[in-house]
Amino acid sequence: MSSKKQKKFISLIFDNFENLQKKEISDKKKKKELPIFSDGETISGTVIIDQKHNKKQIIEKIQIQFIGQIRMLYEKGTTHDFIKITKNLNEKNKIEIHQEYTFNFQNCQMKYESYHGINAKLDYLIRVIIQKQSKTDTQDFKIWVNNIKKAPKKNDSIKMEVGIPNSLDMRIGIEKSKFHLLDVVLGEVSYLKVKIRLKYMEVSIIKREVTGTGTIIYTESETLTKFEIMDGSVVKGEKIPIRFFLESLNITPTYQNIDNKFSVNYYLNIVLVDEENRRYFKECEIYFFRNSLDSKNKKTLFSKSFFEFSQK
């Protein structure tokens, strides 16, 4: 089975394709499954050249490339290759109607994870280039890269305060600031002083994609989830637990200044609204990392509900 076969002339089969984990993506309104690899793995397979439905021509050269590239969508299709390895599969040869060539890229450097965002895309692909006497045919076969990282040794808690002089003193505590993608965010809101009437409080996770360099910077913000943890008035001394699950969210690891092209950061945002509809904000950055390649097989001890809260 080929992972991608757009042309009958050139196709490619990745070794052990059926047993590789897959990533489903949308490409030009079509859903595709890409094989998943990780940094340092070997990528191998077979390239199939079939001229059964094409005019048989002398092929000058067949090359195969392993490419890592970043595409900034506002640059109208311009790509930036941060890695490219080229190998020759054959030299001048009158090809038969059907010919197969094996390839092998050992210990591929894939330090960045694949990413498809609003203004930036980071892709890895295998490119087959066939040079003929009259023209050159090119076909790309994308892969997806996920990388496991060790849990950080230092993981500080988050402490925030929301205060209005002589009216409100609220403390927010989150037990840590760095989370894996299947983690649970746990914390607590404490009210030390309440002399205004409050309507509700919301907690949200914000994703910010920053692209560009110098004076040309584009920032796109997206609210991934938002929910109320308080509805109605509270009194001094009241505590509200925070508990919500990341597994259900469409989050990626944090991307920090990838090849000087883009960054993706995440923020925990707290919004408090009083009865006069005045809004009070507090925000802090949180860090996400991947510690498992397969969330589907991971057993969780928590309920399937996305979030839980209760008032004591």
mmCIF file of C-alpha atoms in Angstrom:
data_model
loop_
_atom_site.group_PDB
_atom_site.id
_atom_site.type_symbol
_atom_site.label_atom_id
_atom_site.label_comp_id
_atom_site.label_asym_id
_atom_site.label_seq_id
_atom_site.Cartn_x
_atom_site.Cartn_y
_atom_site.Cartn_z
ATOM 1 C CA MET A 1 0.000 0.000 0.000
ATOM 2 C CA SER A 2 1.389 3.413 -0.893
ATOM 3 C CA SER A 3 1.082 6.256 1.603
ATOM 4 C CA LYS A 4 0.609 8.680 -1.246
ATOM 5 C CA LYS A 5 -0.008 8.039 -4.897
ATOM 6 C CA GLN A 6 -1.114 11.027 -6.915
ATOM 7 C CA LYS A 7 0.455 10.002 -10.200
ATOM 8 C CA LYS A 8 0.639 6.603 -11.791
ATOM 9 C CA PHE A 9 4.082 7.480 -13.080
ATOM 10 C CA ILE A 10 5.728 7.885 -9.640
ATOM 11 C CA SER A 11 4.652 6.193 -6.430
ATOM 12 C CA LEU A 12 6.328 5.390 -3.135
ATOM 13 C CA ILE A 13 5.933 2.739 -0.470
ATOM 14 C CA PHE A 14 7.378 3.344 2.991
ATOM 15 C CA ASP A 15 8.843 0.261 4.650
ATOM 16 C CA ASN A 16 6.557 -1.130 7.362
ATOM 17 C CA PHE A 17 3.903 1.434 6.409
ATOM 18 C CA GLU A 18 0.987 -0.589 7.779
ATOM 19 C CA ASN A 19 2.553 -0.707 11.259
ATOM 20 C CA LEU A 20 3.548 2.951 11.452
ATOM 21 C CA GLN A 21 1.409 5.316 13.497
ATOM 22 C CA LYS A 22 -0.511 7.766 11.324
ATOM 23 C CA LYS A 23 -1.445 11.439 11.482
ATOM 24 C CA GLU A 24 -4.612 12.539 9.716
ATOM 25 C CA ILE A 25 -4.345 15.937 8.052
ATOM 26 C CA SER A 26 -6.507 17.981 5.708
ATOM 27 C CA ASP A 27 -4.764 18.905 2.473
ATOM 28 C CA LYS A 28 -6.725 20.888 -0.113
ATOM 29 C CA LYS A 29 -9.991 19.817 1.549
ATOM 30 C CA LYS A 30 -8.961 16.154 1.385
ATOM 31 C CA LYS A 31 -8.075 14.080 4.418
ATOM 32 C CA LYS A 32 -4.836 12.133 4.249
ATOM 33 C CA GLU A 33 -2.972 9.824 6.591
ATOM 34 C CA LEU A 34 0.749 10.485 6.933
ATOM 35 C CA PRO A 35 3.207 8.058 8.561
ATOM 36 C CA ILE A 36 4.682 9.354 11.818
ATOM 37 C CA PHE A 37 8.436 9.387 12.445
ATOM 38 C CA SER A 38 10.652 10.831 15.176
ATOM 39 C CA ASP A 39 14.030 12.540 15.300
ATOM 40 C CA GLY A 40 16.894 10.140 14.604
ATOM 41 C CA GLU A 41 14.804 7.443 12.949
ATOM 42 C CA THR A 42 15.628 5.849 9.606
ATOM 43 C CA ILE A 43 13.229 6.453 6.717
ATOM 44 C CA SER A 44 13.302 3.814 4.015
ATOM 45 C CA GLY A 45 11.108 2.384 1.306
ATOM 46 C CA THR A 46 10.689 1.764 -2.392
ATOM 47 C CA VAL A 47 10.163 4.187 -5.262
ATOM 48 C CA ILE A 48 8.141 2.768 -8.150
ATOM 49 C CA ILE A 49 8.482 4.219 -11.654
ATOM 50 C CA ASP A 50 5.768 3.026 -13.994
ATOM 51 C CA GLN A 51 5.603 4.178 -17.621
ATOM 52 C CA LYS A 52 2.791 1.868 -18.553
ATOM 53 C CA HIS A 53 0.476 4.804 -19.250
ATOM 54 C CA ASN A 54 3.199 7.209 -20.338
ATOM 55 C CA LYS A 55 5.444 7.483 -23.347
ATOM 56 C CA LYS A 56 8.570 5.520 -22.534
ATOM 57 C CA GLN A 57 11.529 7.882 -22.438
ATOM 58 C CA ILE A 58 15.194 7.765 -21.557
ATOM 59 C CA ILE A 59 15.637 8.870 -17.972
ATOM 60 C CA GLU A 60 18.821 10.835 -17.402
ATOM 61 C CA LYS A 61 18.786 10.655 -13.623
ATOM 62 C CA ILE A 62 16.545 9.696 -10.703
ATOM 63 C CA GLN A 63 17.150 11.502 -7.420
ATOM 64 C CA ILE A 64 15.490 11.214 -4.040
ATOM 65 C CA GLN A 65 15.599 13.904 -1.377
ATOM 66 C CA PHE A 66 14.768 14.097 2.311
ATOM 67 C CA ILE A 67 13.599 17.651 3.005
ATOM 68 C CA GLY A 68 12.531 19.630 6.050
ATOM 69 C CA GLN A 69 10.926 22.934 5.149
ATOM 70 C CA ILE A 70 9.003 25.858 6.576
ATOM 71 C CA ARG A 71 6.422 27.688 4.526
ATOM 72 C CA MET A 72 5.163 31.113 5.554
ATOM 73 C CA LEU A 73 1.688 31.410 4.071
ATOM 74 C CA TYR A 74 1.831 35.197 3.785
ATOM 75 C CA GLU A 75 4.898 34.842 1.535
ATOM 76 C CA LYS A 76 2.711 33.338 -1.193
ATOM 77 C CA GLY A 77 4.175 29.858 -1.276
ATOM 78 C CA THR A 78 7.849 30.614 -0.616
ATOM 79 C CA THR A 79 9.509 27.736 1.240
ATOM 80 C CA HIS A 80 12.614 27.703 3.427
ATOM 81 C CA ASP A 81 14.486 24.396 3.533
ATOM 82 C CA PHE A 82 16.261 23.877 6.855
ATOM 83 C CA ILE A 83 17.505 20.420 5.872
ATOM 84 C CA LYS A 84 17.957 18.708 2.509
ATOM 85 C CA ILE A 85 19.715 15.428 1.741
ATOM 86 C CA THR A 86 19.961 14.240 -1.868
ATOM 87 C CA LYS A 87 20.768 10.759 -3.162
ATOM 88 C CA ASN A 88 20.972 9.357 -6.681
ATOM 89 C CA LEU A 89 18.916 6.261 -7.379
ATOM 90 C CA ASN A 90 20.353 5.656 -10.834
ATOM 91 C CA GLU A 91 22.427 7.200 -13.578
ATOM 92 C CA LYS A 92 21.560 7.427 -17.264
ATOM 93 C CA ASN A 93 19.446 4.447 -18.083
ATOM 94 C CA LYS A 94 16.659 3.527 -20.491
ATOM 95 C CA ILE A 95 14.048 2.546 -18.016
ATOM 96 C CA GLU A 96 11.784 -0.430 -18.426
ATOM 97 C CA ILE A 97 8.020 -0.050 -18.291
ATOM 98 C CA HIS A 98 8.088 -0.861 -14.563
ATOM 99 C CA GLN A 99 11.098 -0.274 -12.315
ATOM 100 C CA GLU A 100 11.581 -0.208 -8.533
ATOM 101 C CA TYR A 101 14.324 1.473 -6.499
ATOM 102 C CA THR A 102 14.908 1.129 -2.756
ATOM 103 C CA PHE A 103 16.024 4.110 -0.681
ATOM 104 C CA ASN A 104 17.303 4.613 2.850
ATOM 105 C CA PHE A 105 17.879 7.801 4.854
ATOM 106 C CA GLN A 106 19.554 6.794 8.096
ATOM 107 C CA ASN A 107 19.287 8.658 11.393
ATOM 108 C CA CYS A 108 17.323 11.562 9.939
ATOM 109 C CA GLN A 109 17.635 14.874 11.736
ATOM 110 C CA MET A 110 14.084 15.928 12.584
ATOM 111 C CA LYS A 111 14.551 18.095 15.668
ATOM 112 C CA TYR A 112 11.447 20.179 14.943
ATOM 113 C CA GLU A 113 7.950 18.720 15.109
ATOM 114 C CA SER A 114 5.666 19.033 12.108
ATOM 115 C CA TYR A 115 3.248 21.934 12.377
ATOM 116 C CA HIS A 116 0.289 23.256 10.392
ATOM 117 C CA GLY A 117 -0.808 26.640 11.685
ATOM 118 C CA ILE A 118 -2.507 29.798 10.484
ATOM 119 C CA ASN A 119 0.501 31.552 8.953
ATOM 120 C CA ALA A 120 3.205 28.883 9.170
ATOM 121 C CA LYS A 121 3.626 25.272 8.113
ATOM 122 C CA LEU A 122 6.537 22.999 8.942
ATOM 123 C CA ASP A 123 6.690 19.835 6.851
ATOM 124 C CA TYR A 124 9.013 16.934 6.181
ATOM 125 C CA LEU A 125 8.839 15.121 2.870
ATOM 126 C CA ILE A 126 10.477 12.669 0.529
ATOM 127 C CA ARG A 127 10.859 14.162 -2.945
ATOM 128 C CA VAL A 128 11.436 12.054 -6.061
ATOM 129 C CA ILE A 129 12.979 13.883 -9.039
ATOM 130 C CA ILE A 130 13.115 12.249 -12.463
ATOM 131 C CA GLN A 131 15.169 14.048 -15.088
ATOM 132 C CA LYS A 132 14.249 13.131 -18.645
ATOM 133 C CA GLN A 133 15.570 14.359 -21.943
ATOM 134 C CA SER A 134 12.622 16.686 -22.430
ATOM 135 C CA LYS A 135 11.396 17.534 -18.922
ATOM 136 C CA THR A 136 11.702 16.902 -15.186
ATOM 137 C CA ASP A 137 8.993 15.165 -13.140
ATOM 138 C CA THR A 138 8.785 15.763 -9.386
ATOM 139 C CA GLN A 139 6.615 14.106 -6.766
ATOM 140 C CA ASP A 140 6.490 14.832 -3.015
ATOM 141 C CA PHE A 141 5.505 12.342 -0.311
ATOM 142 C CA LYS A 142 4.923 13.975 3.072
ATOM 143 C CA ILE A 143 5.579 12.453 6.467
ATOM 144 C CA TRP A 144 4.671 13.711 9.954
ATOM 145 C CA VAL A 145 7.149 14.153 12.803
ATOM 146 C CA ASN A 146 6.354 13.905 16.522
ATOM 147 C CA ASN A 147 9.126 14.048 19.124
ATOM 148 C CA ILE A 148 9.028 12.836 22.713
ATOM 149 C CA LYS A 149 10.722 15.042 25.297
ATOM 150 C CA LYS A 150 11.657 14.285 28.878
ATOM 151 C CA ALA A 151 9.669 15.980 31.590
ATOM 152 C CA PRO A 152 11.462 19.149 32.724
ATOM 153 C CA LYS A 153 13.416 18.790 35.958
ATOM 154 C CA LYS A 154 12.197 22.162 37.157
ATOM 155 C CA ASN A 155 8.467 22.791 37.008
ATOM 156 C CA ASP A 156 7.449 25.795 39.059
ATOM 157 C CA SER A 157 3.932 26.398 40.240
ATOM 158 C CA ILE A 158 1.913 29.371 39.002
ATOM 159 C CA LYS A 159 0.763 32.042 41.420
ATOM 160 C CA MET A 160 -1.347 34.992 40.307
ATOM 161 C CA GLU A 161 -3.235 37.704 42.150
ATOM 162 C CA VAL A 162 -6.214 39.788 41.100
ATOM 163 C CA GLY A 163 -6.757 42.786 43.316
ATOM 164 C CA ILE A 164 -8.857 45.924 43.530
ATOM 165 C CA PRO A 165 -7.878 48.241 46.400
ATOM 166 C CA ASN A 166 -10.270 47.887 49.340
ATOM 167 C CA SER A 167 -12.623 45.730 47.217
ATOM 168 C CA LEU A 168 -11.127 42.430 46.066
ATOM 169 C CA ASP A 169 -8.158 40.219 46.826
ATOM 170 C CA MET A 170 -8.139 36.948 44.911
ATOM 171 C CA ARG A 171 -5.271 34.420 44.660
ATOM 172 C CA ILE A 172 -4.932 31.846 41.883
ATOM 173 C CA GLY A 173 -2.599 28.887 42.238
ATOM 174 C CA ILE A 174 -1.792 26.236 39.614
ATOM 175 C CA GLU A 175 0.368 23.339 40.791
ATOM 176 C CA LYS A 176 2.790 23.510 37.838
ATOM 177 C CA SER A 177 3.545 25.519 34.701
ATOM 178 C CA LYS A 178 4.721 22.795 32.291
ATOM 179 C CA PHE A 179 2.358 20.085 31.046
ATOM 180 C CA HIS A 180 2.471 17.128 28.692
ATOM 181 C CA LEU A 181 -0.262 16.941 26.068
ATOM 182 C CA LEU A 182 -2.349 14.413 28.021
ATOM 183 C CA ASP A 183 -1.989 16.178 31.349
ATOM 184 C CA VAL A 184 -4.529 17.590 33.789
ATOM 185 C CA VAL A 185 -4.367 21.198 34.969
ATOM 186 C CA LEU A 186 -5.008 21.388 38.707
ATOM 187 C CA GLY A 187 -5.272 24.487 40.837
ATOM 188 C CA GLU A 188 -7.343 26.576 43.194
ATOM 189 C CA VAL A 189 -8.849 30.053 43.450
ATOM 190 C CA SER A 190 -8.940 31.621 46.921
ATOM 191 C CA TYR A 191 -10.915 34.730 47.864
ATOM 192 C CA LEU A 192 -9.224 36.668 50.671
ATOM 193 C CA LYS A 193 -11.344 39.803 50.365
ATOM 194 C CA VAL A 194 -14.666 40.253 48.551
ATOM 195 C CA LYS A 195 -16.438 43.604 48.785
ATOM 196 C CA ILE A 196 -17.884 43.763 45.269
ATOM 197 C CA ARG A 197 -20.612 41.684 43.712
ATOM 198 C CA LEU A 198 -19.191 39.232 41.181
ATOM 199 C CA LYS A 199 -21.101 37.604 38.304
ATOM 200 C CA TYR A 200 -18.739 34.913 37.065
ATOM 201 C CA MET A 201 -15.147 33.901 36.431
ATOM 202 C CA GLU A 202 -13.774 32.216 33.294
ATOM 203 C CA VAL A 203 -10.631 30.215 32.659
ATOM 204 C CA SER A 204 -9.363 29.820 29.099
ATOM 205 C CA ILE A 205 -6.319 28.536 27.227
ATOM 206 C CA ILE A 206 -5.023 30.854 24.514
ATOM 207 C CA LYS A 207 -2.755 29.774 21.650
ATOM 208 C CA ARG A 208 -0.565 32.468 20.076
ATOM 209 C CA GLU A 209 1.274 31.910 16.819
ATOM 210 C CA VAL A 210 3.930 34.545 16.085
ATOM 211 C CA THR A 211 5.532 34.603 12.637
ATOM 212 C CA GLY A 212 7.984 36.860 10.873
ATOM 213 C CA THR A 213 11.153 38.720 11.802
ATOM 214 C CA GLY A 214 12.289 42.299 12.274
ATOM 215 C CA THR A 215 9.561 44.854 11.735
ATOM 216 C CA ILE A 216 7.214 42.417 9.982
ATOM 217 C CA ILE A 217 5.551 40.380 12.713
ATOM 218 C CA TYR A 218 2.191 38.600 12.530
ATOM 219 C CA THR A 219 0.442 37.437 15.694
ATOM 220 C CA GLU A 220 -2.589 35.152 15.604
ATOM 221 C CA SER A 221 -4.447 34.308 18.820
ATOM 222 C CA GLU A 222 -6.927 31.481 19.210
ATOM 223 C CA THR A 223 -9.001 30.526 22.246
ATOM 224 C CA LEU A 224 -8.835 26.739 22.486
ATOM 225 C CA THR A 225 -11.220 26.361 25.396
ATOM 226 C CA LYS A 226 -13.175 28.559 27.773
ATOM 227 C CA PHE A 227 -15.351 27.661 30.724
ATOM 228 C CA GLU A 228 -16.779 29.151 33.887
ATOM 229 C CA ILE A 229 -15.431 28.032 37.237
ATOM 230 C CA MET A 230 -17.647 30.401 39.194
ATOM 231 C CA ASP A 231 -21.184 31.630 38.600
ATOM 232 C CA GLY A 232 -22.675 33.943 41.189
ATOM 233 C CA SER A 233 -21.396 35.754 44.244
ATOM 234 C CA VAL A 234 -18.698 34.446 46.565
ATOM 235 C CA VAL A 235 -17.679 35.288 50.105
ATOM 236 C CA LYS A 236 -14.394 35.855 51.864
ATOM 237 C CA GLY A 237 -12.518 32.613 52.533
ATOM 238 C CA GLU A 238 -14.208 30.661 49.763
ATOM 239 C CA LYS A 239 -12.031 28.374 47.636
ATOM 240 C CA ILE A 240 -12.836 27.026 44.177
ATOM 241 C CA PRO A 241 -10.841 24.080 42.796
ATOM 242 C CA ILE A 242 -9.691 24.145 39.154
ATOM 243 C CA ARG A 243 -9.396 20.905 37.242
ATOM 244 C CA PHE A 244 -9.487 20.423 33.481
ATOM 245 C CA PHE A 245 -8.105 17.946 30.991
ATOM 246 C CA LEU A 246 -5.824 18.722 28.059
ATOM 247 C CA GLU A 247 -6.360 15.483 26.140
ATOM 248 C CA SER A 248 -9.553 16.734 24.506
ATOM 249 C CA LEU A 249 -7.932 19.924 23.208
ATOM 250 C CA ASN A 250 -6.263 20.493 19.868
ATOM 251 C CA ILE A 251 -2.910 21.512 21.330
ATOM 252 C CA THR A 252 0.640 21.079 20.117
ATOM 253 C CA PRO A 253 3.903 21.275 22.003
ATOM 254 C CA THR A 254 5.259 24.772 22.536
ATOM 255 C CA TYR A 255 7.393 25.879 19.565
ATOM 256 C CA GLN A 256 10.126 28.336 20.552
ATOM 257 C CA ASN A 257 11.675 30.414 17.749
ATOM 258 C CA ILE A 258 11.743 27.643 15.156
ATOM 259 C CA ASP A 259 14.552 28.381 12.693
ATOM 260 C CA ASN A 260 13.994 32.097 13.405
ATOM 261 C CA LYS A 261 10.689 31.840 11.522
ATOM 262 C CA PHE A 262 7.876 31.272 14.005
ATOM 263 C CA SER A 263 6.883 30.495 17.590
ATOM 264 C CA VAL A 264 3.782 28.957 19.140
ATOM 265 C CA ASN A 265 3.100 29.718 22.799
ATOM 266 C CA TYR A 266 0.211 28.970 25.136
ATOM 267 C CA TYR A 267 -1.304 31.041 27.929
ATOM 268 C CA LEU A 268 -3.660 30.473 30.830
ATOM 269 C CA ASN A 269 -6.112 33.365 30.955
ATOM 270 C CA ILE A 270 -8.330 34.292 33.913
ATOM 271 C CA VAL A 271 -11.258 36.706 33.453
ATOM 272 C CA LEU A 272 -13.371 37.982 36.329
ATOM 273 C CA VAL A 273 -16.613 39.926 35.654
ATOM 274 C CA ASP A 274 -18.533 41.940 38.245
ATOM 275 C CA GLU A 275 -22.208 42.946 38.215
ATOM 276 C CA GLU A 276 -21.376 46.200 36.441
ATOM 277 C CA ASN A 277 -19.781 44.116 33.662
ATOM 278 C CA ARG A 278 -16.301 45.335 34.460
ATOM 279 C CA ARG A 279 -13.739 42.753 33.447
ATOM 280 C CA TYR A 280 -10.495 41.960 35.245
ATOM 281 C CA PHE A 281 -7.806 39.955 33.456
ATOM 282 C CA LYS A 282 -4.825 37.911 34.514
ATOM 283 C CA GLU A 283 -2.647 35.858 32.186
ATOM 284 C CA CYS A 284 0.450 33.675 32.432
ATOM 285 C CA GLU A 285 2.386 31.516 29.984
ATOM 286 C CA ILE A 286 2.267 27.729 30.230
ATOM 287 C CA TYR A 287 4.545 25.269 28.444
ATOM 288 C CA PHE A 288 3.450 22.093 26.628
ATOM 289 C CA PHE A 289 5.607 19.114 25.672
ATOM 290 C CA ARG A 290 4.967 15.648 24.237
ATOM 291 C CA ASN A 291 5.754 12.572 26.318
ATOM 292 C CA SER A 292 3.709 9.990 24.432
ATOM 293 C CA LEU A 293 3.346 9.263 20.721
ATOM 294 C CA ASP A 294 0.029 7.490 21.041
ATOM 295 C CA SER A 295 -2.699 9.034 23.167
ATOM 296 C CA LYS A 296 -5.246 6.471 21.994
ATOM 297 C CA ASN A 297 -3.508 3.657 23.827
ATOM 298 C CA LYS A 298 -2.837 5.641 26.982
ATOM 299 C CA LYS A 299 -4.981 4.637 29.933
ATOM 300 C CA THR A 300 -6.212 7.530 32.006
ATOM 301 C CA LEU A 301 -7.371 7.503 35.604
ATOM 302 C CA PHE A 302 -9.626 10.489 35.093
ATOM 303 C CA SER A 303 -13.203 10.683 33.940
ATOM 304 C CA LYS A 304 -14.041 11.386 30.316
ATOM 305 C CA SER A 305 -15.577 14.763 31.120
ATOM 306 C CA PHE A 306 -13.502 17.651 29.876
ATOM 307 C CA PHE A 307 -13.536 19.659 33.087
ATOM 308 C CA GLU A 308 -14.842 19.463 36.605
ATOM 309 C CA PHE A 309 -15.311 22.074 39.255
ATOM 310 C CA SER A 310 -17.026 22.307 42.611
ATOM 311 C CA GLN A 311 -17.445 24.966 45.249
ATOM 312 C CA LYS A 312 -16.533 24.315 48.839
#
